[in-house]
XYZ file of N, CA and C in Angstrom:
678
model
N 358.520 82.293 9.113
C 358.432 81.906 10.529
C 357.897 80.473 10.616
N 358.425 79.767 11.462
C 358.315 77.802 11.295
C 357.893 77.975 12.763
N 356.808 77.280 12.403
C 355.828 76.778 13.850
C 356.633 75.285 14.149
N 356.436 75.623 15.753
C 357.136 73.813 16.127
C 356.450 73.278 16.459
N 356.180 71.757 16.290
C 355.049 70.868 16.281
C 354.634 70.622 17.750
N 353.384 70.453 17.456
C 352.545 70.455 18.818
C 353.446 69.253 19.537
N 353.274 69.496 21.304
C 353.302 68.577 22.271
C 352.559 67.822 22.300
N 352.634 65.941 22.073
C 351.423 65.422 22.202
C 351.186 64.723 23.582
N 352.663 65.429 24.750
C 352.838 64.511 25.964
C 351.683 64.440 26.675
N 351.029 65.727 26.716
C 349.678 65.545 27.829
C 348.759 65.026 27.117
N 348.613 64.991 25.552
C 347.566 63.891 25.281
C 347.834 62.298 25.414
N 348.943 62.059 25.297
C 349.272 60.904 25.627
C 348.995 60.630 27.150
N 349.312 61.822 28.197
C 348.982 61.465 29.602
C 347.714 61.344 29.943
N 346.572 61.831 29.229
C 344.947 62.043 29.080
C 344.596 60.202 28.644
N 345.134 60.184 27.716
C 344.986 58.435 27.291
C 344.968 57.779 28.300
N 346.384 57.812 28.885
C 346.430 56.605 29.395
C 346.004 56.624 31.133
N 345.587 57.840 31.500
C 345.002 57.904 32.967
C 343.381 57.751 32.763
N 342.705 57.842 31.491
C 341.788 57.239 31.047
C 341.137 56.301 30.163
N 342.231 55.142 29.954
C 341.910 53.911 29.361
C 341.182 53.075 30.238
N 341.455 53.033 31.235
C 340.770 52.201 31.637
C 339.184 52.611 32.770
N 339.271 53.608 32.370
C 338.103 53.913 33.230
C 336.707 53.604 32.767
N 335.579 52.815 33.703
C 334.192 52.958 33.169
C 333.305 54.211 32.926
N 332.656 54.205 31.986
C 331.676 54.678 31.372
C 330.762 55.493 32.780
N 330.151 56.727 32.851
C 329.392 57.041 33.957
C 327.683 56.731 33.560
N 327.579 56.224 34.239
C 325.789 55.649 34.573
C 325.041 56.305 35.168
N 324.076 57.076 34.893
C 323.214 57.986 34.890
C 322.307 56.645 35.839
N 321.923 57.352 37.167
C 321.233 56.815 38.072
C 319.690 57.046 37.743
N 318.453 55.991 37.544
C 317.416 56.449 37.755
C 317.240 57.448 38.965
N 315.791 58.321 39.099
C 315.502 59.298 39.264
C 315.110 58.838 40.975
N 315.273 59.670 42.190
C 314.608 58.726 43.077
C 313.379 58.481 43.598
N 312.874 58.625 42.627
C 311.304 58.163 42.807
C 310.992 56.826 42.146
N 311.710 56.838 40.989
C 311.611 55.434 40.446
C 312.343 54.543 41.069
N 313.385 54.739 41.867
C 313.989 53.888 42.217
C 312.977 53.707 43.949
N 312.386 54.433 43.993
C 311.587 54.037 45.345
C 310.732 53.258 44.751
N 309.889 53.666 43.935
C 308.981 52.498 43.561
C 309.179 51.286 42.842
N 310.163 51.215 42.307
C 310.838 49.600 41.988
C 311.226 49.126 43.903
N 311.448 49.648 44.585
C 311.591 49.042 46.026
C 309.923 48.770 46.616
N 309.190 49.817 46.735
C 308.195 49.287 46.878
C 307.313 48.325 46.119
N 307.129 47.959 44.795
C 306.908 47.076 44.212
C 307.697 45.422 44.651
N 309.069 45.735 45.158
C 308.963 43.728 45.687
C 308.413 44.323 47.237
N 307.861 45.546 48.063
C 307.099 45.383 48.988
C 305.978 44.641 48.741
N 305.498 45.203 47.490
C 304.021 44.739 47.518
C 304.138 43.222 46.976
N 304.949 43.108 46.309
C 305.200 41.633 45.832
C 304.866 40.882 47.179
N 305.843 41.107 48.524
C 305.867 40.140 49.403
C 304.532 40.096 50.295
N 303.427 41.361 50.126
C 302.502 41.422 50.727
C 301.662 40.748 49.629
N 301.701 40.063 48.659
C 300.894 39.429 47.668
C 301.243 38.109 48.062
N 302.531 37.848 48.600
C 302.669 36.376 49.376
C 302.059 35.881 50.420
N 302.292 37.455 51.482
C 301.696 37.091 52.569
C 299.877 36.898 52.715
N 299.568 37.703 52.069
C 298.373 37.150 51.848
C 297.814 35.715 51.200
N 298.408 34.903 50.860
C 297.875 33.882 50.856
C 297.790 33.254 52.072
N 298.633 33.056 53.193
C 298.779 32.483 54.396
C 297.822 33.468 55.555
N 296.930 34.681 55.061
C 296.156 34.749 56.241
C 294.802 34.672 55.652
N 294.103 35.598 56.625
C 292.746 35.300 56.848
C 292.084 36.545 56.116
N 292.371 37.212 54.918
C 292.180 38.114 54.441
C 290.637 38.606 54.889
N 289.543 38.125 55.211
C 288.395 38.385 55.161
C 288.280 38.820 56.492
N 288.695 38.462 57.790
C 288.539 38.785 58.977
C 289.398 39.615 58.740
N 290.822 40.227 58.514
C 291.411 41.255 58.308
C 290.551 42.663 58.108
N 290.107 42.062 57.295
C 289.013 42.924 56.397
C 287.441 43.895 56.958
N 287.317 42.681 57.874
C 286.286 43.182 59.124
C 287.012 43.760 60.184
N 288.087 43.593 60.873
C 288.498 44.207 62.215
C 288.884 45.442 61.248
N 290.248 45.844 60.069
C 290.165 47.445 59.807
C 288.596 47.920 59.787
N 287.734 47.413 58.884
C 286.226 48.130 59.229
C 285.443 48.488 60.462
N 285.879 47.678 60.783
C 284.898 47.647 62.616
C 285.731 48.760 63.301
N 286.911 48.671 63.362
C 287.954 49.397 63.974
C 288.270 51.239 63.911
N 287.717 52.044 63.348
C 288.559 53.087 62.857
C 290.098 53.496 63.194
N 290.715 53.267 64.784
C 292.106 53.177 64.536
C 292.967 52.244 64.046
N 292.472 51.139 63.423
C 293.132 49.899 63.398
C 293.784 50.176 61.853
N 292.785 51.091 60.807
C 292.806 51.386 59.346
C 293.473 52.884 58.851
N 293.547 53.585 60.425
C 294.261 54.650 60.229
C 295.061 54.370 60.929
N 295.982 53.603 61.580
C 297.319 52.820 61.589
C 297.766 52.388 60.856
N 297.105 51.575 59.921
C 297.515 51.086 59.069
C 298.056 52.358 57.822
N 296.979 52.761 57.234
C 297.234 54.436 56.498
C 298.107 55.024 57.030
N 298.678 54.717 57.959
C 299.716 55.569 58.865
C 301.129 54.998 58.704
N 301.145 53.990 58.991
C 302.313 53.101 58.586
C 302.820 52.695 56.849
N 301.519 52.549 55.869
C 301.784 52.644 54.436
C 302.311 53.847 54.288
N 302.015 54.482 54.904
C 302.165 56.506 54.126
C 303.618 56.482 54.556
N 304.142 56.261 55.945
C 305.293 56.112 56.427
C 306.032 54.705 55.695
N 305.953 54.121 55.377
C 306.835 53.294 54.173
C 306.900 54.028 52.913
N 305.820 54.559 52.072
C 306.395 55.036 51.060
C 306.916 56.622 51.260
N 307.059 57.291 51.886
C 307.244 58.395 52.274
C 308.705 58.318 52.907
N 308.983 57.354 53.884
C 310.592 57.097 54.277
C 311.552 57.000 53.588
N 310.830 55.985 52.234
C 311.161 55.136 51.012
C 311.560 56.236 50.096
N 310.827 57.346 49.897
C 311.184 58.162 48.886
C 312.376 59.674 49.596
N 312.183 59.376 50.825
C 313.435 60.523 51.173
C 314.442 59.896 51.524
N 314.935 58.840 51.968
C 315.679 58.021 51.834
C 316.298 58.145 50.459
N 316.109 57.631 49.007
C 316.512 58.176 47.936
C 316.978 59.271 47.107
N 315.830 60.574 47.878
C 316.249 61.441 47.829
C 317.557 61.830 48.657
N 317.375 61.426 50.071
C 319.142 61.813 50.661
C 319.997 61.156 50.316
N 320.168 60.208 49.237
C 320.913 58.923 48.876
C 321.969 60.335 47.824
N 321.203 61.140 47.391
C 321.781 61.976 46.502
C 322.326 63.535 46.895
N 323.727 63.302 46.049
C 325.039 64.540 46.921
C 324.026 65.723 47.084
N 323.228 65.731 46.123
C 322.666 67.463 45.995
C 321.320 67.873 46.380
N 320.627 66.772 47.415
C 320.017 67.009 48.143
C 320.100 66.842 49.731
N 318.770 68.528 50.150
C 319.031 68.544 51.381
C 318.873 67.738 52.353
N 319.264 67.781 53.524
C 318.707 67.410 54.549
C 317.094 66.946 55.226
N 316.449 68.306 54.941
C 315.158 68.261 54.974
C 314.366 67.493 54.463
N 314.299 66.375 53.589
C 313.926 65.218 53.115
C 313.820 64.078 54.226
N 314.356 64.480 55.336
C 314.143 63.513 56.251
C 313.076 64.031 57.472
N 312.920 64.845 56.768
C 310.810 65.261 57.436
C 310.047 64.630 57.077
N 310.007 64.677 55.584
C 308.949 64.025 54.978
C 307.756 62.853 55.329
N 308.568 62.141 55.950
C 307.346 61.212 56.772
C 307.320 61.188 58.152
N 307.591 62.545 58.320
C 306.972 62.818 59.758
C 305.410 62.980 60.532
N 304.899 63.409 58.888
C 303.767 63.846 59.320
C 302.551 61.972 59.299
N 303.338 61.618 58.586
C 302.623 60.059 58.380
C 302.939 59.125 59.504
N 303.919 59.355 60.497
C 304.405 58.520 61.247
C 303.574 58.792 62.322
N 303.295 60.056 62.891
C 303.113 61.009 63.939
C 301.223 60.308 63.616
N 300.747 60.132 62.615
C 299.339 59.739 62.036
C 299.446 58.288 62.711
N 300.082 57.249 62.243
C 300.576 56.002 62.676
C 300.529 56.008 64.461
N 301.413 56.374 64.928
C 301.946 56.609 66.542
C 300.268 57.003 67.240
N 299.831 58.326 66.784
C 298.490 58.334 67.481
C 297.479 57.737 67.220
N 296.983 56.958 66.057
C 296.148 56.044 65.797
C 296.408 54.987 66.219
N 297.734 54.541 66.554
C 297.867 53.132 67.448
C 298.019 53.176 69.011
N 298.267 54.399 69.457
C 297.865 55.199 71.198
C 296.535 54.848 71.168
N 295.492 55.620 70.497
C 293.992 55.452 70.067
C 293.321 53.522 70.647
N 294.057 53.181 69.491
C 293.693 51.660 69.582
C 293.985 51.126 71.373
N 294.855 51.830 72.124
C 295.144 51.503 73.339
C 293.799 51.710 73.988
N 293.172 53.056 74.042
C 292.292 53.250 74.382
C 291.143 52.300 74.397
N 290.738 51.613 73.453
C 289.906 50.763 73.063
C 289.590 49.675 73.771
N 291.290 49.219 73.801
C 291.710 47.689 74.794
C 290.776 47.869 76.757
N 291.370 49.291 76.871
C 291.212 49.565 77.914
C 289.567 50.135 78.412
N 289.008 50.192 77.335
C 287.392 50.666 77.400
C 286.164 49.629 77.468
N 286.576 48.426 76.291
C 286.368 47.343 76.028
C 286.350 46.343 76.843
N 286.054 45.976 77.565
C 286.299 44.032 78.115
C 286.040 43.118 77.478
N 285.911 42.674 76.765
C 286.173 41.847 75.493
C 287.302 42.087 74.595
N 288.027 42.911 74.251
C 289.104 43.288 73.992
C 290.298 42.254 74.228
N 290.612 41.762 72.845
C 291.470 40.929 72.919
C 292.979 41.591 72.970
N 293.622 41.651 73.932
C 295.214 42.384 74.151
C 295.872 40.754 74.054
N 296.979 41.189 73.120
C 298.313 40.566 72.847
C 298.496 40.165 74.403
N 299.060 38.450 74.155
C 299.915 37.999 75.223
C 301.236 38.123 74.998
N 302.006 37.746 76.081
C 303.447 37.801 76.106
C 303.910 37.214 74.780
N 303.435 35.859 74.839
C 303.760 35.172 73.768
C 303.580 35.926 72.195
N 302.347 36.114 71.664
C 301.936 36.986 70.840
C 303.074 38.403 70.533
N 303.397 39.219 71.764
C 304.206 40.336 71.726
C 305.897 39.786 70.845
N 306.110 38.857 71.583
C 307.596 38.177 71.121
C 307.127 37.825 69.382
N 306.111 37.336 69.279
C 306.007 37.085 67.838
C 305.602 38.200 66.985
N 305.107 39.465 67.454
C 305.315 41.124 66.647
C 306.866 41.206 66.370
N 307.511 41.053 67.625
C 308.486 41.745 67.511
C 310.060 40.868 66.210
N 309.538 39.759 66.094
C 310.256 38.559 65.534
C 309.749 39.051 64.073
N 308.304 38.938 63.966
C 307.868 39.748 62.640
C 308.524 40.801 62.239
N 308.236 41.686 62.916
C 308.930 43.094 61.861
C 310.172 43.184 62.291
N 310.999 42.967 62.764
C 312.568 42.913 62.983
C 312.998 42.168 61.680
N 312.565 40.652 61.919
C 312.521 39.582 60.817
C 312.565 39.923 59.407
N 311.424 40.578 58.694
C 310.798 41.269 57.899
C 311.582 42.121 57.410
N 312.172 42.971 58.201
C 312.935 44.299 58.051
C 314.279 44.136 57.528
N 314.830 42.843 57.950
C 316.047 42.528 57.637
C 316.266 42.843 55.712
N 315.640 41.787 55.333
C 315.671 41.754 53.554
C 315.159 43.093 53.404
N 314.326 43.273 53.684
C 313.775 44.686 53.396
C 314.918 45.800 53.378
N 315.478 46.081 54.376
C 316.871 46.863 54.677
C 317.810 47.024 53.506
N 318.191 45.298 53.553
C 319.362 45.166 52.714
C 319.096 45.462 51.218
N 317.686 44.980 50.993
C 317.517 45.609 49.217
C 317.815 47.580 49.257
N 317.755 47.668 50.132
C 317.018 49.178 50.236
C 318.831 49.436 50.450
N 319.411 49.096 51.423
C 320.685 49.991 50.889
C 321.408 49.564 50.238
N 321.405 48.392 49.534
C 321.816 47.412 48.335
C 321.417 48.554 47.123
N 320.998 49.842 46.613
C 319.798 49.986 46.577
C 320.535 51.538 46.207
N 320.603 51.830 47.228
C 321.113 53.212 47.806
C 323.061 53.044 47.460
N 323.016 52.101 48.323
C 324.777 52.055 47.527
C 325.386 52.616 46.513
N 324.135 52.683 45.442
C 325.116 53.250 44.031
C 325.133 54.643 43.811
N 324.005 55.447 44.915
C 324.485 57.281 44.308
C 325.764 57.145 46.067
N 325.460 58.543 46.130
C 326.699 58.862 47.251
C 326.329 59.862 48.031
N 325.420 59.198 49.008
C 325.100 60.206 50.471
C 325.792 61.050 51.020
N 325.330 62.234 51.088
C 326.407 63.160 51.822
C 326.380 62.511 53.338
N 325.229 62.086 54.114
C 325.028 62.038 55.284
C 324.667 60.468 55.233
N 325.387 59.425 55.361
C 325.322 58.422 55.291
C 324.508 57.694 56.066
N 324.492 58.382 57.335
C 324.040 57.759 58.383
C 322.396 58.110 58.520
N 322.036 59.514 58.416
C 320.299 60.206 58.185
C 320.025 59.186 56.545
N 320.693 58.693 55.956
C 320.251 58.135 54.840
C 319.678 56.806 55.489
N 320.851 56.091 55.936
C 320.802 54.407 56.294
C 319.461 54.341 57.357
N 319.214 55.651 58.370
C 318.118 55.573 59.144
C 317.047 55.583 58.644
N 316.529 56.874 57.625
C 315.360 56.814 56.654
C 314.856 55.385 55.917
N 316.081 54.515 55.235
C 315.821 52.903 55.008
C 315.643 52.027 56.149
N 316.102 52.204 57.354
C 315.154 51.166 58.167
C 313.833 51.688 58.425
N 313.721 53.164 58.180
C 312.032 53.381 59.232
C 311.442 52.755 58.042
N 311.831 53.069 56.697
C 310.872 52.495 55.753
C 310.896 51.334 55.477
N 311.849 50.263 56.276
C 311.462 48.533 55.853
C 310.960 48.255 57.339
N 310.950 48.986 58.566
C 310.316 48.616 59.612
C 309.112 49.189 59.889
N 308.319 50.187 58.894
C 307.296 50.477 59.065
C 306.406 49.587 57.480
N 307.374 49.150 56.649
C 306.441 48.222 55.680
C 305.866 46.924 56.410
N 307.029 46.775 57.309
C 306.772 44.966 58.175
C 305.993 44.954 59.020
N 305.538 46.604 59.721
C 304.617 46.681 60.898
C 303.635 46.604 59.909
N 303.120 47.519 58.737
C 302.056 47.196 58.060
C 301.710 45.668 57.392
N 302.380 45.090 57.176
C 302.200 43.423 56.696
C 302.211 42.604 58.060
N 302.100 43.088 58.887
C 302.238 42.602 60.451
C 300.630 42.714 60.563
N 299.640 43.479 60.400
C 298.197 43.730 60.212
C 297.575 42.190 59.380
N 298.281 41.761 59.024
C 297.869 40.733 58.056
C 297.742 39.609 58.977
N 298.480 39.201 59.842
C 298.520 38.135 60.855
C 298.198 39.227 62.389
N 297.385 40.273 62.443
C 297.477 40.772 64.007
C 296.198 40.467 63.883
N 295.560 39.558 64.775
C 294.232 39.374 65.433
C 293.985 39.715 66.371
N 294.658 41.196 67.457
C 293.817 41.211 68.609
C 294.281 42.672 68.798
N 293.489 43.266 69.773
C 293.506 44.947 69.727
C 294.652 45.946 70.240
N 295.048 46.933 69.876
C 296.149 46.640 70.478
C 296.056 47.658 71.863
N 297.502 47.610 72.781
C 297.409 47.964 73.804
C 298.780 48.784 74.246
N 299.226 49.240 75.518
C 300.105 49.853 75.990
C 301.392 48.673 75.331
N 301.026 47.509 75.608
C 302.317 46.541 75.793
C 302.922 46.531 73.916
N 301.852 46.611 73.335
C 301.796 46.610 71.917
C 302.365 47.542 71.530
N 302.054 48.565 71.704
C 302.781 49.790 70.774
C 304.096 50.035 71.503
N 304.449 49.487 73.216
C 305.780 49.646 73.422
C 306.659 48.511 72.172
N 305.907 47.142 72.093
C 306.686 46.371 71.587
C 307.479 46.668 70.057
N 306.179 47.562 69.317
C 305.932 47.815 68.087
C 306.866 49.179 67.943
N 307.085 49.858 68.903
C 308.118 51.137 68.540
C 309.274 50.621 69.402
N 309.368 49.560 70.140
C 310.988 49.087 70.230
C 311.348 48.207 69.030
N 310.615 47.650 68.335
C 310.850 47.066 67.219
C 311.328 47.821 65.615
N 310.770 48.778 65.842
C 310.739 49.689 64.662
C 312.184 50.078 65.391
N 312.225 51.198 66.125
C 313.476 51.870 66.714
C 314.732 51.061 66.666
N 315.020 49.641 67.161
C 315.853 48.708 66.798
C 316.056 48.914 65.252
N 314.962 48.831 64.564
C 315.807 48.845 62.840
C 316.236 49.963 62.517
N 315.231 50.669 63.251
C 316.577 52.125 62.727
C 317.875 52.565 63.207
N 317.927 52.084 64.376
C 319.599 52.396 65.097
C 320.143 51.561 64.318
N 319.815 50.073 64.016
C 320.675 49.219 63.410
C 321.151 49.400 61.933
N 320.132 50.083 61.517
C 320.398 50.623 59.765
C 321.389 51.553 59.832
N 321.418 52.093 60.723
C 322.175 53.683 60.548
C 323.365 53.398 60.802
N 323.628 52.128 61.945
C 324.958 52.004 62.261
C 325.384 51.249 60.914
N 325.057 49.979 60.772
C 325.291 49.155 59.765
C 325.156 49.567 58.518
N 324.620 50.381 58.076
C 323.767 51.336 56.819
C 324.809 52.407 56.507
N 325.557 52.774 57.686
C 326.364 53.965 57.329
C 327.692 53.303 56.983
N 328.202 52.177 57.615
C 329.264 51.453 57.493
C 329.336 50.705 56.222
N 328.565 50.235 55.654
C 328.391 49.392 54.792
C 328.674 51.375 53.269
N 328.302 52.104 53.407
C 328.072 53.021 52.753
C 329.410 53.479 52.557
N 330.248 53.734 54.055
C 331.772 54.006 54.172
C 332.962 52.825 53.285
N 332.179 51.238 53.448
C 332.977 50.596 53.220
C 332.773 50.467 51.020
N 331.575 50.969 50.838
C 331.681 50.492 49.171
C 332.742 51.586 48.551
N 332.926 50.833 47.142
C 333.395 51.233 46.210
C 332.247 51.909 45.686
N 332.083 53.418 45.612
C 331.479 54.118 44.576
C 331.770 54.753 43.852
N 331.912 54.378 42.815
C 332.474 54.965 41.403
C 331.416 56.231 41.712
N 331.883 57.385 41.003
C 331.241 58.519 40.568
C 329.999 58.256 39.807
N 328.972 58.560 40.277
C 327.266 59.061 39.101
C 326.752 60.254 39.273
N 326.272 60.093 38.125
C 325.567 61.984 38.230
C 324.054 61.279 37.728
């Protein structure tokens, strides 16, 4: 009995529908990849500190108790946005990752209500002028921009199921790093006009991430990673 020689057509079709394909790249983990993002945060808050007044900084969080749990409020909410953001960056995680810095934000939001109180108890209480307000809001908008773009520059390479809860999680976390480096140049207490300015500012980067964040996500080339 004579065996007939193997077909080599489908190995030949295996070749050549995979000659040219790249190699798959195993994505760091997303925690590391949050903290390589937060590290050029802190980089740029190592800049900004040369240009302020680090020592009076230093006395108003002390003097203050909401001024330092705003602040704690807004760090916790950058790295906390920062790391579910990454996490939703990836096919095989849930949704629910975009809680995660709820509970830090909600810390943030009432410790800077708090600080309203203060303005309004105080007469000496220095409240933001008009002028002053326009320059918060120029700050962390400003700020947020590079911040954004590393971050879904960033995110680009795994493959969001939910493109858009992804691109939002990266603005709260480059518009709540810029409100915290915004503490670095804020010299005066804050007030009603302040925290409207400061959560239309934040809120702007996140509608804008999500729209632009999700589009930019629709428009790449993503090769397959696991």
């Amino acid at each position: 009995m004579s065996l007939s020689p193997p077909n080599n057509g489908s190995d030949d079709l295996i070749r050549h529908l995979t000659a040219d394909l790249a190699p798959v790249q195993r994505l760091r983990s997303p925690t590391v990849r949050a903290l390589l993002w937060l590290t050029v945060v802190a980089a740029m808050a190592l800049a900004l500190i040369a240009f302020s007044d680090l020592s009076a900084v230093t006395r108003r969080l002390a003097s203050a108790p909401d001024m330092w749990m705003s602040a704690l409020g807004s760090a916790a909410t950058t790295v906390l946005a920062a790391l579910a953001a990454f996490h939703l960056g990836m096919p095989d995680r849930s949704r629910a990752w975009a809680l995660l810095p709820l509970p830090a934000a909600l810390i943030w939001i009432a410790a800077t209500g708090a600080g309203c109180l203060r303005s309004w108890l105080i007469p000496d209480a220095h409240a933001a002028t008009m002028g002053e307000e326009k320059d918060c809001l120029l700050f962390i908008v400003g700020l947020s921009v590079p911040l954004s773009a590393l971050l879904i520059l960033m995110l680009r390479r795994a493959f969001p199921l939910d493109p858009g809860l992804t691109a939002a999680m990266a603005g709260l976390a480059a518009a709540a790093a810029a409100a915290t480096l915004l503490l670095l140049f804020h010299p005066f207490d804050a007030s009603a006009t302040d925290l409207t300015v400061h959560t239309f500012a934040v809120g702007l980067v996140v509608v804008a991430n999500r729209f632009l964040g999700r589009r930019s996500f629709d428009m790449a080339d993503r090769p397959a990673r696991i």
